[in-house]
C-alpha atoms as a PDB file:
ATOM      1  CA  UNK A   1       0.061  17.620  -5.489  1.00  0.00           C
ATOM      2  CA  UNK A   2       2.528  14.819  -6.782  1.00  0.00           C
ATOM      3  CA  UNK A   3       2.047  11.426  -7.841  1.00  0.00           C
ATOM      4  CA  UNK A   4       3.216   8.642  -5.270  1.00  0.00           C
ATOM      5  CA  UNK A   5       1.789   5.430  -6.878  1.00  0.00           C
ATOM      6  CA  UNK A   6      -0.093   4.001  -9.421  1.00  0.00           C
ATOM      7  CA  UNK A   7      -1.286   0.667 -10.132  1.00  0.00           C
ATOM      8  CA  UNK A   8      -3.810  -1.458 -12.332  1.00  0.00           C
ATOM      9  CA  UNK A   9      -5.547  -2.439  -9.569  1.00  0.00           C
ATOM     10  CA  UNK A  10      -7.485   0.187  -8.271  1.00  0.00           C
ATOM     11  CA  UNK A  11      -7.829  -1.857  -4.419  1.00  0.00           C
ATOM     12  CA  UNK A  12      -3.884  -1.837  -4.790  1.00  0.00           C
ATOM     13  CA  UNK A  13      -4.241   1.716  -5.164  1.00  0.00           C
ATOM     14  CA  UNK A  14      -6.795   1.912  -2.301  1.00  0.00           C
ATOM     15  CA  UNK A  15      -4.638  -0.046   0.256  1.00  0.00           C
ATOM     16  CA  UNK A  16      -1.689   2.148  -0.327  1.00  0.00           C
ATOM     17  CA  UNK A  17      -4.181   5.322   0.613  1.00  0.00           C
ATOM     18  CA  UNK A  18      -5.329   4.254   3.825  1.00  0.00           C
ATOM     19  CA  UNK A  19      -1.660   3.216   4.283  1.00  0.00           C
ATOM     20  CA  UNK A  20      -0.950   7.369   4.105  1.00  0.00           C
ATOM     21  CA  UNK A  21      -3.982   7.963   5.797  1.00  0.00           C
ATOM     22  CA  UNK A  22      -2.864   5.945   9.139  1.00  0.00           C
ATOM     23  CA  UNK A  23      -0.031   8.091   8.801  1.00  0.00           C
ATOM     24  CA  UNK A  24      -1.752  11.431   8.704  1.00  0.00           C
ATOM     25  CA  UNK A  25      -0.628  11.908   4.998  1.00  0.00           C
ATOM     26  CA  UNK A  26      -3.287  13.446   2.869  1.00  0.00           C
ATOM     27  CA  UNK A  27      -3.623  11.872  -0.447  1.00  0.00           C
ATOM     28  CA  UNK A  28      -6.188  11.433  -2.888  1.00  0.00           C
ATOM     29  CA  UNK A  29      -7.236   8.759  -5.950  1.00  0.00           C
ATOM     30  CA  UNK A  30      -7.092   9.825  -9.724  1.00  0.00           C
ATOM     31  CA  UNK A  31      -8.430   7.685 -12.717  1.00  0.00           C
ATOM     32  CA  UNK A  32     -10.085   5.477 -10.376  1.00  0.00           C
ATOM     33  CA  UNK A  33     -12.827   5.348 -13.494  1.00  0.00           C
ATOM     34  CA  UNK A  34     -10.678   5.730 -16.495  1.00  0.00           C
ATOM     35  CA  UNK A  35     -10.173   2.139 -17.333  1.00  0.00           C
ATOM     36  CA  UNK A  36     -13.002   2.500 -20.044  1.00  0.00           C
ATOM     37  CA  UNK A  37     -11.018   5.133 -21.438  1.00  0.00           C
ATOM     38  CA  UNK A  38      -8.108   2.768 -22.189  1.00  0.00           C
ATOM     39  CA  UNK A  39      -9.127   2.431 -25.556  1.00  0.00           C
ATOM     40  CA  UNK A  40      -7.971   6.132 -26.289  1.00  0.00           C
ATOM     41  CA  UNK A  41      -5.230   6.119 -23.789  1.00  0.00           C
ATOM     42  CA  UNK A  42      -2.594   4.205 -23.488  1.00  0.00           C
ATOM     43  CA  UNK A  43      -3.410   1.427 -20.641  1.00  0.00           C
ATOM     44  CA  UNK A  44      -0.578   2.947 -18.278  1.00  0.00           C
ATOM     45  CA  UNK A  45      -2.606   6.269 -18.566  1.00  0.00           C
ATOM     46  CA  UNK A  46      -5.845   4.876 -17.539  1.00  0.00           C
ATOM     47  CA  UNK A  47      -4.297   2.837 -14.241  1.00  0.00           C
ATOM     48  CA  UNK A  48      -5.572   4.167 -10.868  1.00  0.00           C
ATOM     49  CA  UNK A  49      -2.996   6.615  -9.566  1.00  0.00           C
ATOM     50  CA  UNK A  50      -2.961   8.111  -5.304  1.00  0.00           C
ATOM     51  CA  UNK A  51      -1.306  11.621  -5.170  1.00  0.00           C
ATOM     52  CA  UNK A  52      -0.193  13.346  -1.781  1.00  0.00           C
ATOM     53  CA  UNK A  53      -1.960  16.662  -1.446  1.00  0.00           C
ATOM     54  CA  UNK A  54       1.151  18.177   0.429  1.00  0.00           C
ATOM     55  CA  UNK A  55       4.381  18.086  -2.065  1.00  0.00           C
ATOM     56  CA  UNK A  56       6.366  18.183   1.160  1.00  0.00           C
ATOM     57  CA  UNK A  57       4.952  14.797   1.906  1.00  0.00           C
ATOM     58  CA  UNK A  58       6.221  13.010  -1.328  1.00  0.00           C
ATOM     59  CA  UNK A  59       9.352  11.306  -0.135  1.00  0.00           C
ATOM     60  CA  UNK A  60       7.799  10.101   3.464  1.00  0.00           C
ATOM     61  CA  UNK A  61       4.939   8.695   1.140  1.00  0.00           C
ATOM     62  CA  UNK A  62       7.124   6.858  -1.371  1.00  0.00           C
ATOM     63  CA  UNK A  63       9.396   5.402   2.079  1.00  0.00           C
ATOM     64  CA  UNK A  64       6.207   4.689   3.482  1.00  0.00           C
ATOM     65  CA  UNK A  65       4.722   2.806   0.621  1.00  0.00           C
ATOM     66  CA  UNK A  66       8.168   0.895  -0.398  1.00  0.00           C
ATOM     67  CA  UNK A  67       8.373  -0.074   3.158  1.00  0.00           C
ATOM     68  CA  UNK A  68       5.167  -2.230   3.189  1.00  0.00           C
ATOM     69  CA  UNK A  69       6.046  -3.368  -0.128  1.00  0.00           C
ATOM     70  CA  UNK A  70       9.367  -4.598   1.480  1.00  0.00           C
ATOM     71  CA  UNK A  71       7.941  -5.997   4.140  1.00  0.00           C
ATOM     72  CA  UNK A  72       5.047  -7.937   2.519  1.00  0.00           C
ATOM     73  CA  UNK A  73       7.650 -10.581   1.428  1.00  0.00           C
ATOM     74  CA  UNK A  74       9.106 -11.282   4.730  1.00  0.00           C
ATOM     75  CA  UNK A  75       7.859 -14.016   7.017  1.00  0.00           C
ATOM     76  CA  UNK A  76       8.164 -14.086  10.490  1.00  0.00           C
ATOM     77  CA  UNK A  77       7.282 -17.030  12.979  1.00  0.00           C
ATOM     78  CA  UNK A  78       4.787 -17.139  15.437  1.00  0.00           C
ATOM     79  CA  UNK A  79       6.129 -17.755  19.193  1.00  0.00           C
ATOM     80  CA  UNK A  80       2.757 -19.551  19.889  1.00  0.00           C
ATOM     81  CA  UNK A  81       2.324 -21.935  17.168  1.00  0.00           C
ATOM     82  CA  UNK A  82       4.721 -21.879  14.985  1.00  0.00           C
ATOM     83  CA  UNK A  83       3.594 -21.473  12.097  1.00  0.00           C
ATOM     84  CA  UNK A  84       5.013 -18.975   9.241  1.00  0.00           C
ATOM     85  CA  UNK A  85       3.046 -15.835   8.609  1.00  0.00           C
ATOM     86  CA  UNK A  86       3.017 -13.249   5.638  1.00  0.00           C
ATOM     87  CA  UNK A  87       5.326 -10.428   6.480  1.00  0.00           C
ATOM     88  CA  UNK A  88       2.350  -8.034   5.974  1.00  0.00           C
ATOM     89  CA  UNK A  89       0.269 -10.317   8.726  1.00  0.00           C
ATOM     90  CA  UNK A  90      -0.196  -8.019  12.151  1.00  0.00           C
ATOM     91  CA  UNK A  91      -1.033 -11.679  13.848  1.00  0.00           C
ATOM     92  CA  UNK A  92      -0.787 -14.695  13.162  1.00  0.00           C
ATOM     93  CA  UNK A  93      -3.523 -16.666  10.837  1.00  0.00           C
ATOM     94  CA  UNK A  94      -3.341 -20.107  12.449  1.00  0.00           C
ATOM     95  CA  UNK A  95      -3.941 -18.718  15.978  1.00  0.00           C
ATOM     96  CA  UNK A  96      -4.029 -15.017  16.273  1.00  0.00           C
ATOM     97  CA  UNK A  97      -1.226 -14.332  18.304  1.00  0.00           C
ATOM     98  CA  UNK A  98       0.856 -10.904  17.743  1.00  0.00           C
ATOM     99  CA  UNK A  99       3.873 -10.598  16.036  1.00  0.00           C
ATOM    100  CA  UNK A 100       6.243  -9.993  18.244  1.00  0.00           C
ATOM    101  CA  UNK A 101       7.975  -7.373  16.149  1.00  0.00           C
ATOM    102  CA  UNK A 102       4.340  -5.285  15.729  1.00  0.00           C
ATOM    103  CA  UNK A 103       3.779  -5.855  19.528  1.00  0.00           C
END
């Protein structure tokens, strides 16, 4: 197994595993408890981490993650409305219309 991504946040964590999972990458959530232990570790030890099962898998992982990292800080416009939507939006918020570049 190899680490992929950690995080203080363990729904951080949590996104980026169903993330891999819609991708058909096994992974799997350590220290998802150890925050109380933070006292006798340092706090960076205790932080959630997500670890791909297959070590072959590592690299697509980390592209896949640091590609919807990427792309949460984009906007796009909506063709129906308008308005300007998240990067990380599928549709839009105002009026639920597709982005056209997730169509």
């Amino acid at each position: 197994m190899k680490l992929v991504f950690t995080h203080p946040s363990s729904l951080i964590v949590g996104n980026a595993r169903n993330l891999l999972d819609q991708q058909g990458i096994a992974c799997e959530m350590q220290n998802v408890f150890a925050g109380s232990a933070a006292g006798e570790l340092s706090p960076i030890d205790a932080w959630p981490e997500l670890w791909v099962k297959n070590d072959a898998h590592e690299q697509l992982a980390k592209s896949i993650l640091a590609n919807a990292e990427n792309g949460a800080d984009e906007t796009w416009l909506c063709t129906n409305c308008g308005d300007e939507n998240v990067g990380s939006f599928d549709f839009c918020w105002q009026c639920g219309t597709a982005c056209p570049e997730k169509k």
